[in-house]
């Protein structure tokens, strides 16, 4: 049971799991339906679980009840003709990427941990690296099979690029964090494999120059697959954690930009264009990785920053602002850090306006300090037109701050939606957006 009681949330803010919990691993949708029907009749809470890689305690069973894992439901089938994949909720991100590649297609999105399951990725509307060009999970999801709290099975949407038939219940499920239904199968859009790709590492001595270049790249007419912002000590820590070496020697902060195209010439010319925008904005000379192996290694080092920092982290934030305000967000975080006489390491998906400031554990500074600092960061984000979470979700640890973002009318509408889908409140109680 132990491994099913928590997720990857930083220890100090991770919710306390309940003590009387059973784990159920159905192998088919009808079994999921039977379990939910029974739980609904008896009023037993059910906590949907994917890969347990969530960062907001979403899957943690905080009341006595059932942990429902779809890990045995892991069939995946690529429909090459329609550029779609139909996959069960227990398929891992790693298996999904591989299945697309085996069919000469591509699933661009890469939310960090490849152990995440498709059900969890959809339920959290995951983002991550490689979301600048084709968007986040929501943009890929075209159809969902879902089991309601009552045990009824619904097939929403389909292998369709257009569908205007009534309210979009498919998209309502995306990002619902296990509170509206148990996702059992998903239809996703795929893309043709890129003939050519390159990853640029662009070093900067001044981190503000780095972050301020991001909107300029986008305004320059180039939409790369990814624009990531990382700081030297963090990325080197991650490389060290993996037994790797970070390839750039110069620079205190870096942009990592992934460029794609139909042929090498096109990619080179895009890389040149991006490099020259960056040089004009204070960067040192860019490094370019062309082989798949080198590009995969850079992605892996980037994806593991959180894992390397987790033991020292009190909370990882997920603040998001309009892309052009990303520089102002970094300024605001710096200003807060200075006032609190601390250092707040920052990295994130800069092309999406999404940063992950880490509040680090500090001797003599407890949970009240973490709460205060967090609220300051949230207020600064909201002043810039942003939100408190861009991709990790609300889960069970951000509910206490939800009123900063959502007004009473919005909460009322959400309460009504929840009631319509889950009248007895058995699905993931205490999770997004209600305490
Ligand atoms: C190292 C690392 C890097 C990460 N990087 C990113 C990143 O770049 N971008 C990003 O967005 N996230 C990132 N994450 C967070 C995490 O990987 C995502 O939130 C992921 O989508 C969670 O998927 P999961 O299968 O692990 O879900 P879980 O953690 O198991 O569950 C997450 C939520 O989804 C619900 N749920 C799970 N399965 C179902 C289902 N079948 N039906 C209904 N509800 C369900 C759960 O109840 C819970 O509320 C990272 C995590 C780690 C550890």
Short mmCIF file of C-alpha atoms and ligand atoms in Angstrom, two decimals:
data_model
loop_
_atom_site.label_atom_id
_atom_site.label_comp_id
_atom_site.label_asym_id
_atom_site.label_seq_id
_atom_site.Cartn_x
_atom_site.Cartn_y
_atom_site.Cartn_z
CA UNK A 1 0.00 0.00 0.00
CA UNK A 2 2.79 2.38 1.01
CA UNK A 3 3.59 3.45 -2.59
CA UNK A 4 -0.04 4.31 -3.25
CA UNK A 5 -0.53 6.71 -0.35
CA UNK A 6 1.48 9.70 -1.55
CA UNK A 7 2.76 11.28 -4.77
CA UNK A 8 5.79 13.42 -5.64
CA UNK A 9 4.64 16.50 -3.71
CA UNK A 10 7.42 18.13 -1.66
CA UNK A 11 7.46 16.51 1.81
CA UNK A 12 6.68 19.55 4.00
CA UNK A 13 3.42 20.38 2.16
CA UNK A 14 2.38 16.82 1.23
CA UNK A 15 -1.07 15.95 2.65
CA UNK A 16 -1.41 13.31 5.34
CA UNK A 17 -2.88 10.05 3.97
CA UNK A 18 -5.72 8.31 5.82
CA UNK A 19 -5.07 5.06 7.65
CA UNK A 20 -7.87 2.73 6.44
CA UNK A 21 -7.48 2.53 2.70
CA UNK A 22 -7.85 -0.30 0.21
CA UNK A 23 -6.20 -0.47 -3.20
CA UNK A 24 -8.18 -1.76 -6.18
CA UNK A 25 -6.67 -2.42 -9.61
CA UNK A 26 -9.42 -3.10 -12.17
CA UNK A 27 -8.45 -4.51 -15.58
CA UNK A 28 -11.48 -3.38 -17.61
CA UNK A 29 -13.90 -0.47 -17.79
CA UNK A 30 -16.83 -2.59 -16.56
CA UNK A 31 -14.86 -3.44 -13.42
CA UNK A 32 -14.23 0.28 -12.83
CA UNK A 33 -17.98 0.85 -13.27
CA UNK A 34 -18.86 -1.89 -10.76
CA UNK A 35 -16.48 -0.49 -8.15
CA UNK A 36 -17.79 3.06 -8.51
CA UNK A 37 -21.41 1.96 -8.43
CA UNK A 38 -20.83 0.12 -5.17
CA UNK A 39 -18.76 2.95 -3.66
CA UNK A 40 -21.49 5.43 -4.59
CA UNK A 41 -24.21 3.30 -2.99
CA UNK A 42 -22.18 2.94 0.22
CA UNK A 43 -20.85 6.53 0.22
CA UNK A 44 -17.21 5.41 0.19
CA UNK A 45 -14.61 7.93 -1.09
CA UNK A 46 -12.64 6.88 -4.18
CA UNK A 47 -9.23 8.34 -5.03
CA UNK A 48 -8.28 7.89 -8.70
CA UNK A 49 -4.59 7.14 -9.17
CA UNK A 50 -2.31 7.26 -12.16
CA UNK A 51 1.49 7.13 -11.97
CA UNK A 52 1.61 9.03 -8.66
CA UNK A 53 3.94 11.69 -10.11
CA UNK A 54 1.61 14.58 -9.23
CA UNK A 55 3.06 17.57 -7.36
CA UNK A 56 -0.02 18.78 -5.44
CA UNK A 57 -1.15 15.73 -3.44
CA UNK A 58 -4.06 15.15 -5.86
CA UNK A 59 -4.09 11.37 -5.68
CA UNK A 60 -3.34 11.06 -1.95
CA UNK A 61 -6.25 9.34 -0.13
CA UNK A 62 -6.97 11.87 2.60
CA UNK A 63 -10.06 10.02 3.86
CA UNK A 64 -10.66 6.35 4.53
CA UNK A 65 -11.74 4.74 1.25
CA UNK A 66 -10.51 3.24 -2.02
CA UNK A 67 -7.45 4.02 -4.11
CA UNK A 68 -8.47 3.16 -7.67
CA UNK A 69 -5.48 2.52 -9.92
CA UNK A 70 -5.80 1.97 -13.67
CA UNK A 71 -2.27 0.61 -14.01
CA UNK A 72 -3.50 -2.74 -15.41
CA UNK A 73 -5.38 -0.95 -18.19
CA UNK A 74 -2.50 -0.17 -20.51
CA UNK A 75 -3.49 -1.04 -24.08
CA UNK A 76 -2.46 1.42 -26.77
CA UNK A 77 -3.37 1.47 -30.46
CA UNK A 78 -2.17 4.00 -33.02
CA UNK A 79 -4.54 4.94 -35.87
CA UNK A 80 -2.03 6.08 -38.47
CA UNK A 81 -4.65 7.04 -41.04
CA UNK A 82 -6.30 9.57 -38.72
CA UNK A 83 -3.09 10.60 -36.90
CA UNK A 84 -4.70 9.57 -33.62
CA UNK A 85 -3.92 7.20 -30.77
CA UNK A 86 -6.45 5.39 -28.60
CA UNK A 87 -4.91 4.48 -25.26
CA UNK A 88 -6.13 3.22 -21.91
CA UNK A 89 -5.66 5.34 -18.80
CA UNK A 90 -2.82 3.20 -17.40
CA UNK A 91 -0.51 3.74 -20.39
CA UNK A 92 2.64 5.55 -19.26
CA UNK A 93 3.94 8.65 -21.01
CA UNK A 94 7.02 6.61 -21.96
CA UNK A 95 4.88 3.92 -23.62
CA UNK A 96 2.75 6.53 -25.40
CA UNK A 97 5.79 8.33 -26.87
CA UNK A 98 7.24 4.99 -27.97
CA UNK A 99 3.97 3.79 -29.57
CA UNK A 100 3.75 7.01 -31.61
CA UNK A 101 7.38 6.70 -32.66
CA UNK A 102 6.93 3.07 -33.70
CA UNK A 103 4.19 4.24 -36.07
CA UNK A 104 6.48 6.99 -37.46
CA UNK A 105 4.40 9.63 -35.70
CA UNK A 106 5.12 12.00 -32.81
CA UNK A 107 3.52 12.92 -29.50
CA UNK A 108 5.25 16.26 -28.87
CA UNK A 109 4.28 17.05 -25.26
CA UNK A 110 6.75 16.13 -22.49
CA UNK A 111 5.59 16.75 -18.93
CA UNK A 112 8.77 15.81 -17.07
CA UNK A 113 8.24 12.38 -15.59
CA UNK A 114 7.69 9.62 -18.17
CA UNK A 115 6.23 7.40 -15.44
CA UNK A 116 3.05 9.52 -15.43
CA UNK A 117 -0.05 7.70 -16.74
CA UNK A 118 -2.33 8.94 -19.47
CA UNK A 119 -5.30 9.13 -17.05
CA UNK A 120 -3.27 11.39 -14.75
CA UNK A 121 -1.90 13.48 -17.60
CA UNK A 122 -5.43 14.19 -18.82
CA UNK A 123 -6.89 14.64 -15.33
CA UNK A 124 -4.23 17.28 -14.56
CA UNK A 125 -4.18 18.81 -18.05
CA UNK A 126 -0.42 18.44 -17.94
CA UNK A 127 1.90 20.84 -19.72
CA UNK A 128 5.65 20.64 -19.48
CA UNK A 129 8.39 20.99 -22.06
CA UNK A 130 7.49 21.07 -25.79
CA UNK A 131 4.13 22.82 -25.28
CA UNK A 132 4.89 26.13 -27.02
CA UNK A 133 4.08 25.03 -30.56
CA UNK A 134 1.20 22.55 -30.17
CA UNK A 135 -0.14 23.41 -26.74
CA UNK A 136 -0.81 21.44 -23.58
CA UNK A 137 -2.65 18.14 -22.94
CA UNK A 138 -6.02 19.77 -23.57
CA UNK A 139 -5.03 20.51 -27.16
CA UNK A 140 -4.35 16.82 -27.86
CA UNK A 141 -7.44 15.26 -26.25
CA UNK A 142 -10.22 14.57 -28.75
CA UNK A 143 -12.20 11.83 -27.00
CA UNK A 144 -12.52 10.30 -23.54
CA UNK A 145 -14.16 7.19 -22.10
CA UNK A 146 -15.11 8.04 -18.53
CA UNK A 147 -16.92 6.27 -15.73
CA UNK A 148 -19.18 8.51 -13.65
CA UNK A 149 -19.53 8.21 -9.88
CA UNK A 150 -22.80 6.31 -10.45
CA UNK A 151 -21.00 3.65 -12.51
CA UNK A 152 -22.41 4.85 -15.83
CA UNK A 153 -19.92 4.68 -18.72
CA UNK A 154 -19.76 7.64 -21.11
CA UNK A 155 -17.96 7.93 -24.44
CA UNK A 156 -17.30 11.60 -25.06
CA UNK A 157 -16.01 13.12 -28.31
CA UNK A 158 -14.17 10.91 -30.79
CA UNK A 159 -11.44 10.88 -33.43
CA UNK A 160 -12.66 14.28 -34.54
CA UNK A 161 -10.87 17.53 -35.26
CA UNK A 162 -14.16 19.40 -35.22
CA UNK A 163 -17.10 18.75 -32.93
CA UNK A 164 -19.61 21.41 -31.96
CA UNK A 165 -22.32 19.15 -30.64
CA UNK A 166 -23.49 20.63 -27.35
CA UNK A 167 -21.36 21.58 -24.35
CA UNK A 168 -17.85 20.18 -24.51
CA UNK A 169 -17.92 17.55 -21.76
CA UNK A 170 -14.73 15.99 -23.09
CA UNK A 171 -12.80 19.15 -22.22
CA UNK A 172 -14.59 19.47 -18.89
CA UNK A 173 -12.95 16.17 -17.91
CA UNK A 174 -9.52 17.51 -18.87
CA UNK A 175 -8.00 19.06 -15.74
CA UNK A 176 -10.82 17.86 -13.46
CA UNK A 177 -8.25 16.11 -11.21
CA UNK A 178 -10.28 12.98 -10.57
CA UNK A 179 -13.26 14.85 -9.14
CA UNK A 180 -15.80 14.43 -11.96
CA UNK A 181 -15.20 10.90 -13.25
CA UNK A 182 -12.71 8.09 -13.66
CA UNK A 183 -11.00 8.38 -17.05
CA UNK A 184 -10.46 4.93 -18.55
CA UNK A 185 -9.55 5.57 -22.20
CA UNK A 186 -8.41 8.56 -24.25
CA UNK A 187 -8.20 9.51 -27.93
CA UNK A 188 -5.31 11.85 -28.66
CA UNK A 189 -4.14 13.68 -31.73
CA UNK A 190 -0.63 12.84 -32.97
CA UNK A 191 1.66 14.69 -35.39
CA UNK A 192 3.94 13.55 -38.20
CA UNK A 193 7.50 12.91 -37.11
CA UNK A 194 9.77 15.90 -37.71
CA UNK A 195 12.47 15.24 -40.27
CA UNK A 196 14.84 17.61 -38.52
CA UNK A 197 15.20 18.93 -34.98
CA UNK A 198 17.85 20.78 -32.99
CA UNK A 199 18.22 21.87 -29.38
CA UNK A 200 19.89 25.18 -28.63
CA UNK A 201 21.47 25.97 -25.28
CA UNK A 202 21.78 29.74 -25.01
CA UNK A 203 23.93 31.01 -22.13
CA UNK A 204 23.47 34.37 -20.38
CA UNK A 205 25.52 36.07 -17.67
CA UNK A 206 22.44 38.06 -16.61
CA UNK A 207 19.36 35.94 -15.89
CA UNK A 208 17.01 38.86 -16.51
CA UNK A 209 18.39 39.22 -20.04
CA UNK A 210 17.67 35.52 -20.54
CA UNK A 211 14.06 35.69 -19.44
CA UNK A 212 13.42 38.98 -21.24
CA UNK A 213 14.54 37.45 -24.54
CA UNK A 214 11.74 34.87 -24.47
CA UNK A 215 8.90 37.14 -25.66
CA UNK A 216 11.25 38.59 -28.28
CA UNK A 217 11.83 35.15 -29.81
CA UNK A 218 8.07 34.64 -30.06
CA UNK A 219 7.46 38.16 -31.37
CA UNK A 220 10.25 37.52 -33.93
CA UNK A 221 7.94 35.14 -35.73
CA UNK A 222 9.52 31.83 -34.66
CA UNK A 223 7.41 29.39 -32.66
CA UNK A 224 9.80 26.72 -31.39
CA UNK A 225 8.61 23.44 -29.90
CA UNK A 226 9.98 24.48 -26.50
CA UNK A 227 11.52 27.48 -24.75
CA UNK A 228 12.77 26.58 -21.28
CA UNK A 229 14.49 28.81 -18.72
CA UNK A 230 17.02 27.26 -16.32
CA UNK A 231 19.67 28.54 -13.93
CA UNK A 232 23.23 27.24 -13.89
CA UNK A 233 23.43 25.81 -10.37
CA UNK A 234 20.05 24.03 -10.77
CA UNK A 235 20.78 22.41 -14.12
CA UNK A 236 24.25 21.38 -12.95
CA UNK A 237 22.73 19.85 -9.82
CA UNK A 238 20.33 17.89 -11.99
CA UNK A 239 23.14 16.71 -14.29
CA UNK A 240 25.19 15.66 -11.27
CA UNK A 241 22.16 13.83 -9.81
CA UNK A 242 21.97 11.78 -13.04
CA UNK A 243 25.74 11.22 -13.27
CA UNK A 244 25.82 13.45 -16.38
CA UNK A 245 27.64 16.67 -17.27
CA UNK A 246 25.87 19.86 -18.36
CA UNK A 247 27.46 20.74 -21.70
CA UNK A 248 27.63 24.56 -21.33
CA UNK A 249 30.60 25.97 -19.42
CA UNK A 250 29.75 29.69 -19.71
CA UNK A 251 26.67 31.47 -18.40
CA UNK A 252 24.71 31.84 -15.15
CA UNK A 253 21.31 31.15 -16.78
CA UNK A 254 20.25 29.42 -19.98
CA UNK A 255 17.44 29.25 -22.44
CA UNK A 256 16.91 25.78 -23.91
CA UNK A 257 15.13 26.08 -27.24
CA UNK A 258 13.94 23.10 -29.29
CA UNK A 259 13.48 23.83 -32.98
CA UNK A 260 11.78 21.57 -35.52
CA UNK A 261 11.37 21.55 -39.27
CA UNK A 262 10.92 19.46 -42.37
CA UNK A 263 14.62 19.54 -43.32
CA UNK A 264 18.02 20.42 -41.83
CA UNK A 265 18.36 23.67 -43.80
CA UNK A 266 15.11 25.00 -42.36
CA UNK A 267 16.13 24.11 -38.81
CA UNK A 268 19.59 25.72 -39.24
CA UNK A 269 18.09 28.92 -40.50
CA UNK A 270 15.60 29.02 -37.57
CA UNK A 271 18.45 28.37 -35.13
CA UNK A 272 20.44 31.22 -36.65
CA UNK A 273 17.49 33.55 -36.38
CA UNK A 274 16.92 32.63 -32.71
CA UNK A 275 20.65 32.88 -31.88
CA UNK A 276 20.86 36.35 -33.38
CA UNK A 277 17.78 37.55 -31.41
CA UNK A 278 19.43 36.18 -28.26
CA UNK A 279 22.82 37.78 -28.99
CA UNK A 280 21.13 41.13 -29.55
CA UNK A 281 19.61 40.67 -26.08
CA UNK A 282 22.81 39.92 -24.23
CA UNK A 283 23.47 36.18 -24.65
CA UNK A 284 26.85 34.51 -25.12
CA UNK A 285 27.36 32.17 -28.05
CA UNK A 286 24.75 29.39 -28.38
CA UNK A 287 25.53 25.68 -28.31
CA UNK A 288 23.63 23.45 -30.68
CA UNK A 289 22.81 19.74 -30.22
CA UNK A 290 21.74 17.91 -33.36
CA UNK A 291 21.95 14.17 -32.64
CA UNK A 292 18.90 12.55 -31.05
CA UNK A 293 21.12 11.18 -28.29
CA UNK A 294 22.46 14.61 -27.31
CA UNK A 295 19.03 16.22 -27.50
CA UNK A 296 17.50 13.46 -25.38
CA UNK A 297 20.25 13.92 -22.80
CA UNK A 298 19.55 17.67 -22.52
CA UNK A 299 15.82 16.99 -22.12
CA UNK A 300 16.52 14.38 -19.44
CA UNK A 301 18.75 16.76 -17.45
CA UNK A 302 16.12 19.49 -17.74
CA UNK A 303 13.32 17.11 -16.70
CA UNK A 304 15.13 16.02 -13.54
CA UNK A 305 15.70 19.41 -11.91
CA UNK A 306 12.74 18.83 -9.59
CA UNK A 307 13.93 15.34 -8.62
CA UNK A 308 17.37 16.75 -7.75
CA UNK A 309 15.92 19.64 -5.71
CA UNK A 310 13.05 17.77 -4.03
CA UNK A 311 14.89 16.75 -0.82
CA UNK A 312 15.71 20.43 -0.15
CA UNK A 313 12.35 21.86 -1.25
CA UNK A 314 9.57 23.11 1.03
CA UNK A 315 7.21 23.81 -1.89
CA UNK A 316 7.44 24.10 -5.68
CA UNK A 317 5.24 26.84 -7.13
CA UNK A 318 3.66 26.77 -10.57
CA UNK A 319 2.86 30.43 -11.19
CA UNK A 320 1.84 31.48 -14.70
CA UNK A 321 1.48 34.89 -16.34
CA UNK A 322 0.81 36.10 -19.88
CA UNK A 323 4.00 35.18 -21.84
CA UNK A 324 5.12 38.80 -22.36
CA UNK A 325 5.07 39.42 -18.56
CA UNK A 326 7.49 36.62 -17.69
CA UNK A 327 10.36 39.08 -17.04
CA UNK A 328 8.21 41.06 -14.61
CA UNK A 329 7.33 37.85 -12.77
CA UNK A 330 11.00 37.02 -12.31
CA UNK A 331 11.62 40.59 -11.04
CA UNK A 332 8.78 40.19 -8.55
CA UNK A 333 10.14 36.84 -7.28
CA UNK A 334 13.59 38.40 -6.88
CA UNK A 335 12.12 41.31 -4.95
CA UNK A 336 10.24 38.95 -2.59
CA UNK A 337 13.40 36.88 -2.05
CA UNK A 338 15.34 40.01 -1.16
CA UNK A 339 12.72 41.13 1.33
CA UNK A 340 12.67 37.71 3.00
CA UNK A 341 16.48 37.51 2.89
CA UNK A 342 16.44 34.21 1.03
CA UNK A 343 17.25 32.76 -2.37
CA UNK A 344 14.41 31.46 -4.56
CA UNK A 345 15.72 29.24 -7.37
CA UNK A 346 13.58 29.54 -10.50
CA UNK A 347 13.20 27.52 -13.69
CA UNK A 348 10.30 26.75 -15.97
CA UNK A 349 8.48 26.73 -19.24
CA UNK A 350 9.29 30.32 -20.14
CA UNK A 351 7.66 30.19 -23.57
CA UNK A 352 4.32 29.49 -21.84
CA UNK A 353 4.76 32.18 -19.16
CA UNK A 354 5.02 29.38 -16.57
CA UNK A 355 7.71 29.44 -13.85
CA UNK A 356 8.51 27.09 -10.97
CA UNK A 357 10.04 29.11 -8.11
CA UNK A 358 11.18 26.75 -5.35
CA UNK A 359 10.70 27.73 -1.74
CA UNK A 360 13.62 25.95 -0.12
CA UNK A 361 13.70 24.37 3.34
CA UNK A 362 15.53 26.64 5.76
CA UNK A 363 16.64 25.95 9.29
CA UNK A 364 14.46 27.84 11.77
CA UNK A 365 11.87 28.83 9.16
CA UNK A 366 8.72 26.70 9.33
CA UNK A 367 5.39 26.34 7.59
CA UNK A 368 4.20 29.89 8.38
CA UNK A 369 7.18 31.31 6.49
CA UNK A 370 6.42 29.06 3.49
CA UNK A 371 2.76 30.15 3.52
CA UNK A 372 3.61 33.86 3.69
CA UNK A 373 6.18 33.69 0.93
CA UNK A 374 3.79 31.69 -1.25
CA UNK A 375 0.98 34.20 -0.86
CA UNK A 376 3.31 37.06 -1.80
CA UNK A 377 4.32 35.18 -4.94
CA UNK A 378 0.65 34.47 -5.77
CA UNK A 379 -0.37 38.10 -5.30
CA UNK A 380 2.45 39.32 -7.54
CA UNK A 381 1.39 36.76 -10.17
CA UNK A 382 -2.25 37.80 -10.05
CA UNK A 383 -1.30 41.48 -10.36
CA UNK A 384 0.38 40.54 -13.63
CA UNK A 385 -2.83 38.89 -14.87
CA UNK A 386 -1.68 35.40 -13.94
CA UNK A 387 -2.87 32.31 -12.05
CA UNK A 388 -1.53 30.31 -9.10
CA UNK A 389 -1.18 27.11 -11.11
CA UNK A 390 -0.53 26.72 -14.82
CA UNK A 391 0.01 22.97 -15.05
CA UNK A 392 0.39 21.08 -11.78
CA UNK A 393 -3.20 21.72 -10.75
CA UNK A 394 -4.85 22.63 -7.46
CA UNK A 395 -4.82 19.12 -5.97
CA UNK A 396 -5.19 19.07 -2.21
CA UNK A 397 -2.47 21.56 -1.33
CA UNK A 398 -3.56 24.64 -3.30
CA UNK A 399 -7.23 24.61 -2.28
CA UNK A 400 -6.47 26.91 0.67
CA UNK A 401 -5.40 29.66 -1.75
CA UNK A 402 -8.03 29.11 -4.43
CA UNK A 403 -10.03 32.22 -3.43
CA UNK A 404 -7.13 34.40 -4.59
CA UNK A 405 -7.90 33.23 -8.12
CA UNK A 406 -11.58 32.27 -8.35
CA UNK A 407 -14.51 34.44 -7.24
CA UNK A 408 -17.62 33.24 -5.39
CA UNK A 409 -19.74 33.00 -8.55
CA UNK A 410 -17.14 30.83 -10.26
CA UNK A 411 -16.96 28.60 -7.16
CA UNK A 412 -20.75 28.34 -7.06
CA UNK A 413 -20.87 27.21 -10.71
CA UNK A 414 -18.13 24.69 -10.06
CA UNK A 415 -20.02 23.36 -7.00
CA UNK A 416 -23.11 22.85 -9.19
CA UNK A 417 -21.06 21.02 -11.84
CA UNK A 418 -19.53 18.79 -9.18
CA UNK A 419 -23.00 18.02 -7.78
CA UNK A 420 -24.31 17.08 -11.23
CA UNK A 421 -21.46 14.63 -11.84
CA UNK A 422 -20.87 13.34 -8.33
CA UNK A 423 -23.93 13.99 -6.12
CA UNK A 424 -22.56 12.05 -3.14
CA UNK A 425 -19.09 13.60 -3.32
CA UNK A 426 -17.30 10.26 -3.46
CA UNK A 427 -14.78 11.17 -6.18
CA UNK A 428 -11.54 12.54 -4.78
CA UNK A 429 -13.13 14.57 -1.96
CA UNK A 430 -11.02 17.47 -0.70
CA UNK A 431 -9.43 17.93 -4.12
CA UNK A 432 -9.58 20.73 -6.69
CA UNK A 433 -11.14 23.22 -6.24
CA UNK A 434 -12.93 22.46 -2.93
CA UNK A 435 -11.32 21.83 0.46
C1 LIG B 1 10.18 15.08 -12.00
C2 LIG B 1 8.82 15.57 -12.33
C3 LIG B 1 8.65 16.46 -13.37
C4 LIG B 1 7.36 16.93 -13.69
N1 LIG B 1 7.23 17.80 -14.72
C5 LIG B 1 6.00 18.24 -15.06
C6 LIG B 1 5.84 19.14 -16.14
O1 LIG B 1 6.81 19.55 -16.76
N2 LIG B 1 4.58 19.54 -16.45
C7 LIG B 1 3.48 19.09 -15.77
O2 LIG B 1 2.35 19.47 -16.11
N3 LIG B 1 3.62 18.25 -14.74
C8 LIG B 1 4.84 17.81 -14.36
N4 LIG B 1 4.98 16.96 -13.30
C9 LIG B 1 3.78 16.57 -12.52
C10 LIG B 1 3.11 15.26 -12.95
O3 LIG B 1 3.99 14.42 -13.67
C11 LIG B 1 1.86 15.55 -13.78
O4 LIG B 1 0.93 16.25 -12.98
C12 LIG B 1 1.18 14.28 -14.31
O5 LIG B 1 0.19 14.67 -15.23
C13 LIG B 1 0.56 13.41 -13.23
O6 LIG B 1 0.21 12.17 -13.81
P1 LIG B 1 0.10 10.85 -12.91
O7 LIG B 1 -0.35 9.74 -13.79
O8 LIG B 1 1.33 10.61 -12.17
O9 LIG B 1 -1.09 11.27 -11.95
P2 LIG B 1 -1.29 11.08 -10.38
O10 LIG B 1 -0.25 11.81 -9.63
O11 LIG B 1 -1.46 9.65 -10.08
O12 LIG B 1 -2.68 11.84 -10.21
C14 LIG B 1 -2.82 13.19 -10.50
C15 LIG B 1 -4.29 13.61 -10.42
O13 LIG B 1 -5.04 12.98 -11.46
C16 LIG B 1 -6.09 12.17 -10.93
N5 LIG B 1 -6.18 10.96 -11.76
C17 LIG B 1 -5.16 10.08 -12.01
N6 LIG B 1 -5.61 9.12 -12.86
C18 LIG B 1 -6.91 9.41 -13.14
C19 LIG B 1 -7.92 8.79 -13.93
N7 LIG B 1 -7.68 7.66 -14.63
N8 LIG B 1 -9.14 9.37 -13.99
C20 LIG B 1 -9.42 10.51 -13.30
N9 LIG B 1 -8.49 11.11 -12.51
C21 LIG B 1 -7.26 10.58 -12.44
C22 LIG B 1 -5.68 11.90 -9.49
O14 LIG B 1 -6.80 11.65 -8.67
C23 LIG B 1 -4.96 13.20 -9.13
O15 LIG B 1 -5.89 14.18 -8.76
C24 LIG B 1 6.24 16.48 -12.95
C25 LIG B 1 6.42 15.58 -11.92
C26 LIG B 1 7.69 15.13 -11.60
C27 LIG B 1 7.84 14.14 -10.47
#
